[in-house]
PDB file of C-alpha atoms in Angstrom:
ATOM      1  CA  UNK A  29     -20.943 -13.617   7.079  1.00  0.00           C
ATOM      2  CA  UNK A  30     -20.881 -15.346   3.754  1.00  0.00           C
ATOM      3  CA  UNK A  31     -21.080 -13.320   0.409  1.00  0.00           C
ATOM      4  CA  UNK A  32     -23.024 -15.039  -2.349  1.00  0.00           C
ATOM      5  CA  UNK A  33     -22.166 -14.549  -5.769  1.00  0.00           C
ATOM      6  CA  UNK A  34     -24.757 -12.605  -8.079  1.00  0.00           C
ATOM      7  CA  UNK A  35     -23.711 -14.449 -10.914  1.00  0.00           C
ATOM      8  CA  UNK A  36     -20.684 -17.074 -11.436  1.00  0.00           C
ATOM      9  CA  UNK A  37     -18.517 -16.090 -14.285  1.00  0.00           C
ATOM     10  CA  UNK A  38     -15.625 -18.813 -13.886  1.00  0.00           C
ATOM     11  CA  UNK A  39     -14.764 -21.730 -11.873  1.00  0.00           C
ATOM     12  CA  UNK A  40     -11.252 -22.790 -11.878  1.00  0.00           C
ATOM     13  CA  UNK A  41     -10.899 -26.391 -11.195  1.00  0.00           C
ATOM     14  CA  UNK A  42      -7.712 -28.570  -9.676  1.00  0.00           C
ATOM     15  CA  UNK A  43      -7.244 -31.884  -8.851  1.00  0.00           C
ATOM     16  CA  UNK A  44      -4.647 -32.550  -6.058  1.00  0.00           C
ATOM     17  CA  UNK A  45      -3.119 -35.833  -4.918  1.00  0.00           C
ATOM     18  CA  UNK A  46      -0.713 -36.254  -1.819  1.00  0.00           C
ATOM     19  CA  UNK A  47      -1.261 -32.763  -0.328  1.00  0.00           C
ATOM     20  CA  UNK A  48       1.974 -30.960   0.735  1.00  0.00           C
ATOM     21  CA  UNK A  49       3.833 -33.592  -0.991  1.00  0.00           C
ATOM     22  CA  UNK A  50       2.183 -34.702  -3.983  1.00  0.00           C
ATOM     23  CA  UNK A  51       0.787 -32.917  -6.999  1.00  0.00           C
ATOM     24  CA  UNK A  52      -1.697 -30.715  -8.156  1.00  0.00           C
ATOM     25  CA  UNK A  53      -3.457 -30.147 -11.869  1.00  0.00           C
ATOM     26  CA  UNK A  54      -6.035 -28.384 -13.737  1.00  0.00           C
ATOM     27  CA  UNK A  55      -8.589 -29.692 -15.483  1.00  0.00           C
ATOM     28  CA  UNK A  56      -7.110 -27.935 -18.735  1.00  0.00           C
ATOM     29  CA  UNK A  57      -3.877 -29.134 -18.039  1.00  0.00           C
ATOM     30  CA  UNK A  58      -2.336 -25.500 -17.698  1.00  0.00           C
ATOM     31  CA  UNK A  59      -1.118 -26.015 -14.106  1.00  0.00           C
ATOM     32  CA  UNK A  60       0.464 -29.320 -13.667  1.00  0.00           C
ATOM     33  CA  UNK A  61       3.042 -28.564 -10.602  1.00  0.00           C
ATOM     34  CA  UNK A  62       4.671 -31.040  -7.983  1.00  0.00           C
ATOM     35  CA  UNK A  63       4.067 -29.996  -4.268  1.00  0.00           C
ATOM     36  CA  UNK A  64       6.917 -30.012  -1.956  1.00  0.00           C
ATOM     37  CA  UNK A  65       7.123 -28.659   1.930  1.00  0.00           C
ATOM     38  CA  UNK A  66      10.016 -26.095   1.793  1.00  0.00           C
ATOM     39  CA  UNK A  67      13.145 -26.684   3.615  1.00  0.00           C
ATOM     40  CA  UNK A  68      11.841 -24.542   6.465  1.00  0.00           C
ATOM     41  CA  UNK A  69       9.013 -26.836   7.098  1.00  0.00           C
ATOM     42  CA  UNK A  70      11.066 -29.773   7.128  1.00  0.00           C
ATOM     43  CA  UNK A  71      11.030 -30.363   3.433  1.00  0.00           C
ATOM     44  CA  UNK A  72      13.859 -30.708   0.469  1.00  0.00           C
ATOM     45  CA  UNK A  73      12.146 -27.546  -1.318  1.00  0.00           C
ATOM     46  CA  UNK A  74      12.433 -29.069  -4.307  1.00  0.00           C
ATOM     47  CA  UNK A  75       8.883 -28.080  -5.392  1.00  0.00           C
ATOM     48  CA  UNK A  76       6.439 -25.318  -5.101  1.00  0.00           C
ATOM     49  CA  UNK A  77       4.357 -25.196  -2.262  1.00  0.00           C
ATOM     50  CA  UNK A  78       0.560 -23.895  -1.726  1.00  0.00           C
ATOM     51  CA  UNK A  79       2.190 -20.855   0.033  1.00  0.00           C
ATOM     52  CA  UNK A  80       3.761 -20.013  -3.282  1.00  0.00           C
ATOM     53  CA  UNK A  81       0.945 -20.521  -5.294  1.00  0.00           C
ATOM     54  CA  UNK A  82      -1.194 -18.602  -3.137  1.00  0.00           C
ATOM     55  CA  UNK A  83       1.311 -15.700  -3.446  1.00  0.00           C
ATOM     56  CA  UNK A  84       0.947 -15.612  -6.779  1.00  0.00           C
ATOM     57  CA  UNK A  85      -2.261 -15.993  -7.332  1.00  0.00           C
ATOM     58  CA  UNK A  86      -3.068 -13.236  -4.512  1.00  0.00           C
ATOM     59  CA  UNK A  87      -0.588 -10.641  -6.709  1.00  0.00           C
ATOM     60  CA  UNK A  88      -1.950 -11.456  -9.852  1.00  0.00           C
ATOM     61  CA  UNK A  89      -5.700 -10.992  -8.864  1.00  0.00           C
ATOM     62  CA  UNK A  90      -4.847  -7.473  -6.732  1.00  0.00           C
ATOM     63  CA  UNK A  91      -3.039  -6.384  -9.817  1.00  0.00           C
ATOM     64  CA  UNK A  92      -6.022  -7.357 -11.825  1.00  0.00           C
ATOM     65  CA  UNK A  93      -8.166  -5.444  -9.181  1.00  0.00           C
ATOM     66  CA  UNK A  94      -5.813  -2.174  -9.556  1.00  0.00           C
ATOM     67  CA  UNK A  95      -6.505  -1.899 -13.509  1.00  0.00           C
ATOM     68  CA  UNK A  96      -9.914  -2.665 -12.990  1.00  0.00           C
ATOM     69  CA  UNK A  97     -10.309   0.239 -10.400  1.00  0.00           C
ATOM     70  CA  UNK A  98      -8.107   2.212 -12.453  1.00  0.00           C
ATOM     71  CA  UNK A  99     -10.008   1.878 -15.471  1.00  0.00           C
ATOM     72  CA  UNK A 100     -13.002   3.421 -12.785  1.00  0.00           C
ATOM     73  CA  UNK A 101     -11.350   6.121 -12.374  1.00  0.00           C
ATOM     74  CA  UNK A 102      -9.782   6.899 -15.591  1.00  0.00           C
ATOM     75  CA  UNK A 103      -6.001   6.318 -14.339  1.00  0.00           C
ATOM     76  CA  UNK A 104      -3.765   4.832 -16.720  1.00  0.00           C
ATOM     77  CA  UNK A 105      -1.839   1.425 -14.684  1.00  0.00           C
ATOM     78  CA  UNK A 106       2.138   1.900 -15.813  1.00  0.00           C
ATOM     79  CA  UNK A 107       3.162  -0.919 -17.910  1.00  0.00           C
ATOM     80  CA  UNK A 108       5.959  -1.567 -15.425  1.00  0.00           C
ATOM     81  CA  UNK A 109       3.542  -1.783 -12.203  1.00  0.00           C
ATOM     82  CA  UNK A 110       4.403  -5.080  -9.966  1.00  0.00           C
ATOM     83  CA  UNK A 111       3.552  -6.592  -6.723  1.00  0.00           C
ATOM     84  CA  UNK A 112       5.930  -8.634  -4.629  1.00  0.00           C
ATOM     85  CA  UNK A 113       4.028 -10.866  -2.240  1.00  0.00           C
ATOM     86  CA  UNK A 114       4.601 -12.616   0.472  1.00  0.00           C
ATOM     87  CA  UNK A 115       2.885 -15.695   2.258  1.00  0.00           C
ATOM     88  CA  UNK A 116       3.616 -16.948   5.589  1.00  0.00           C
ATOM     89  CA  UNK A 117       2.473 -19.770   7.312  1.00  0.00           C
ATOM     90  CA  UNK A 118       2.337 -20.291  11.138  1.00  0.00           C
ATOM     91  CA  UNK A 119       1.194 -21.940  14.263  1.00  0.00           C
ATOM     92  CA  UNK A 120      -2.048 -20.429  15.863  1.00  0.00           C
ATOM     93  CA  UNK A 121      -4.061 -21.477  18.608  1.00  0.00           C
ATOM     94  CA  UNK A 122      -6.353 -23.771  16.195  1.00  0.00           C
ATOM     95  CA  UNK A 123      -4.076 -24.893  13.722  1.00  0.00           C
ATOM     96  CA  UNK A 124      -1.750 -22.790  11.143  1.00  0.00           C
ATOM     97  CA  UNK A 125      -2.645 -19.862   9.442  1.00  0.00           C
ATOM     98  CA  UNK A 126      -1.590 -17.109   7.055  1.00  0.00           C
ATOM     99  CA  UNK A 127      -0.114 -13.702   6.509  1.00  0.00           C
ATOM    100  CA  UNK A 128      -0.104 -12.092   3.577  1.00  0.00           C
ATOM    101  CA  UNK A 129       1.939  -9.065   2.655  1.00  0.00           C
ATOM    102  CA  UNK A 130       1.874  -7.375  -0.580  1.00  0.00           C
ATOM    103  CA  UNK A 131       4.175  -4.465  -1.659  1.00  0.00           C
ATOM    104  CA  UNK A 132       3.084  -2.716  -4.740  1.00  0.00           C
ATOM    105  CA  UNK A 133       4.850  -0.505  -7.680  1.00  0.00           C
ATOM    106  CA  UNK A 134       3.168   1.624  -9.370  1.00  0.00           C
ATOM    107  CA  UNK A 135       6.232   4.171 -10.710  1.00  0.00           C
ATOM    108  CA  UNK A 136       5.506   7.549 -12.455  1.00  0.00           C
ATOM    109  CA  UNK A 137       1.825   7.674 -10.326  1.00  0.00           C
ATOM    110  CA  UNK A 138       1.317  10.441  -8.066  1.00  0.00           C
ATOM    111  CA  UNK A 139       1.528   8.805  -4.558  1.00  0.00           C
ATOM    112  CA  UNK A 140      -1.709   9.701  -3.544  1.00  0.00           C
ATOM    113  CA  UNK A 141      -3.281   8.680  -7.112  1.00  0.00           C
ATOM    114  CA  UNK A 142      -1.474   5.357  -6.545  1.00  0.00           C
ATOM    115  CA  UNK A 143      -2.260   5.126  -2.990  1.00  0.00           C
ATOM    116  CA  UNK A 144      -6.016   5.308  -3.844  1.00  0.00           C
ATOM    117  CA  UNK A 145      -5.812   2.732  -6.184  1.00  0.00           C
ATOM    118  CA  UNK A 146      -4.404   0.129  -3.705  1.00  0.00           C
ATOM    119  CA  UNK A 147      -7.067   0.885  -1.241  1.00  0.00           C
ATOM    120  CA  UNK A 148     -10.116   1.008  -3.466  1.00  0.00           C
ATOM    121  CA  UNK A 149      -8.106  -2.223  -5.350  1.00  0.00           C
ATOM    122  CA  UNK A 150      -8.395  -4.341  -1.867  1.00  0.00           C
ATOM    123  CA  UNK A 151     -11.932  -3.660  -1.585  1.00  0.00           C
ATOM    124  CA  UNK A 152     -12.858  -5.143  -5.146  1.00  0.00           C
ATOM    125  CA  UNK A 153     -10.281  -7.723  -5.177  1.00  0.00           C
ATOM    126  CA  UNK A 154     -11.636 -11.213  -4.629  1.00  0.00           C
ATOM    127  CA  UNK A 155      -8.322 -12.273  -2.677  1.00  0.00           C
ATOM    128  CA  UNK A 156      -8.709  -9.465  -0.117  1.00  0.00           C
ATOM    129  CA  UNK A 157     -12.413 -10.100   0.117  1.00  0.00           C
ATOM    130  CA  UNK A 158     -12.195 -14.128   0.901  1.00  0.00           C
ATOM    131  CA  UNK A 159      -9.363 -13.193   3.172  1.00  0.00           C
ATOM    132  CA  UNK A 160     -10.677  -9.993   4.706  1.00  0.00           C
ATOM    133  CA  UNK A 161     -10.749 -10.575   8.513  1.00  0.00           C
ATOM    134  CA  UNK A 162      -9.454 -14.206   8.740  1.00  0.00           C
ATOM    135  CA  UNK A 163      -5.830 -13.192   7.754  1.00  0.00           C
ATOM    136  CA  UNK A 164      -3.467 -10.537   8.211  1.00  0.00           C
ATOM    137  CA  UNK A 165      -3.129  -8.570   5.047  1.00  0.00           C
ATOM    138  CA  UNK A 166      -0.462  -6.120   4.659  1.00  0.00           C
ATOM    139  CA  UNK A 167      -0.572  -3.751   1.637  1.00  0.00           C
ATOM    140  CA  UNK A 168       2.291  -1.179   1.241  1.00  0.00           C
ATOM    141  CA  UNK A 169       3.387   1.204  -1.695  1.00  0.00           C
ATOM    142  CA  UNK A 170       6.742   1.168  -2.675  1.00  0.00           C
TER     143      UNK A 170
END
């Protein structure tokens, strides 16, 4: 099932040349990054990949998604919260696909408190909701 948008409040544009191995830009000129396969694809890893930029933006936006819930529900985010993510990329019947895992931090929260976050977070989060049953998403709380 596809989910409309009510109302678009950004569109983030790219420009991309050479896929794997070629380059990819913004329209602002913000993001101007070579593409490389890593070494374990075959590659000389000498540039980022869409793996890693996936990871990052997927951490980012969940992180995003815990302050916003957090603001909900009146819980102060610590300044030293952090996500480390991780993006894999493998063979399936059709193709390749993904698997995400994402291990968050939120130190000084009550488990429970942070563990609520991180599940009401990957409902509102636009990552976990384009991915949501296509990929495996992990989420733990470290």
């Amino acid at each position: 099932m596809t989910t409309k948008l009510d109302k678009v409040l950004y569109t983030a544009k790219a420009h991309t040349t050479g896929g794997r191995e070629g380059a990819s830009r913004t329209d602002d000129g913000l993001l101007d990054v070579r593409l490389a396969p890593p070494k374990e694809m075959g590659g000389k890893g000498d540039a980022t990949n869409p793996e890693q930029l996936f990871a990052a933006g997927y951490s980012a936006c969940f992180m995003g998604a815990i302050k916003f819930v957090a603001a909900q529900k009146k819980v102060v985010v610590p300044a030293d919260a952090s996500i480390d993510a991780s993006v894999s990329i493998g063979p399936i019947p059709n193709g390749f696909g993904l698997a995400v895992e994402l291990a968050v931090s939120l130190p000084g929260l009550d488990r429970a408190v942070a563990q609520d976050l991180v599940d009401a977070a990957h409902i509102v989060c636009p990552y976990s909701n384009a991915t949501r049953g296509n990929i495996d998403v992990t989420l733990s709380l470290i």
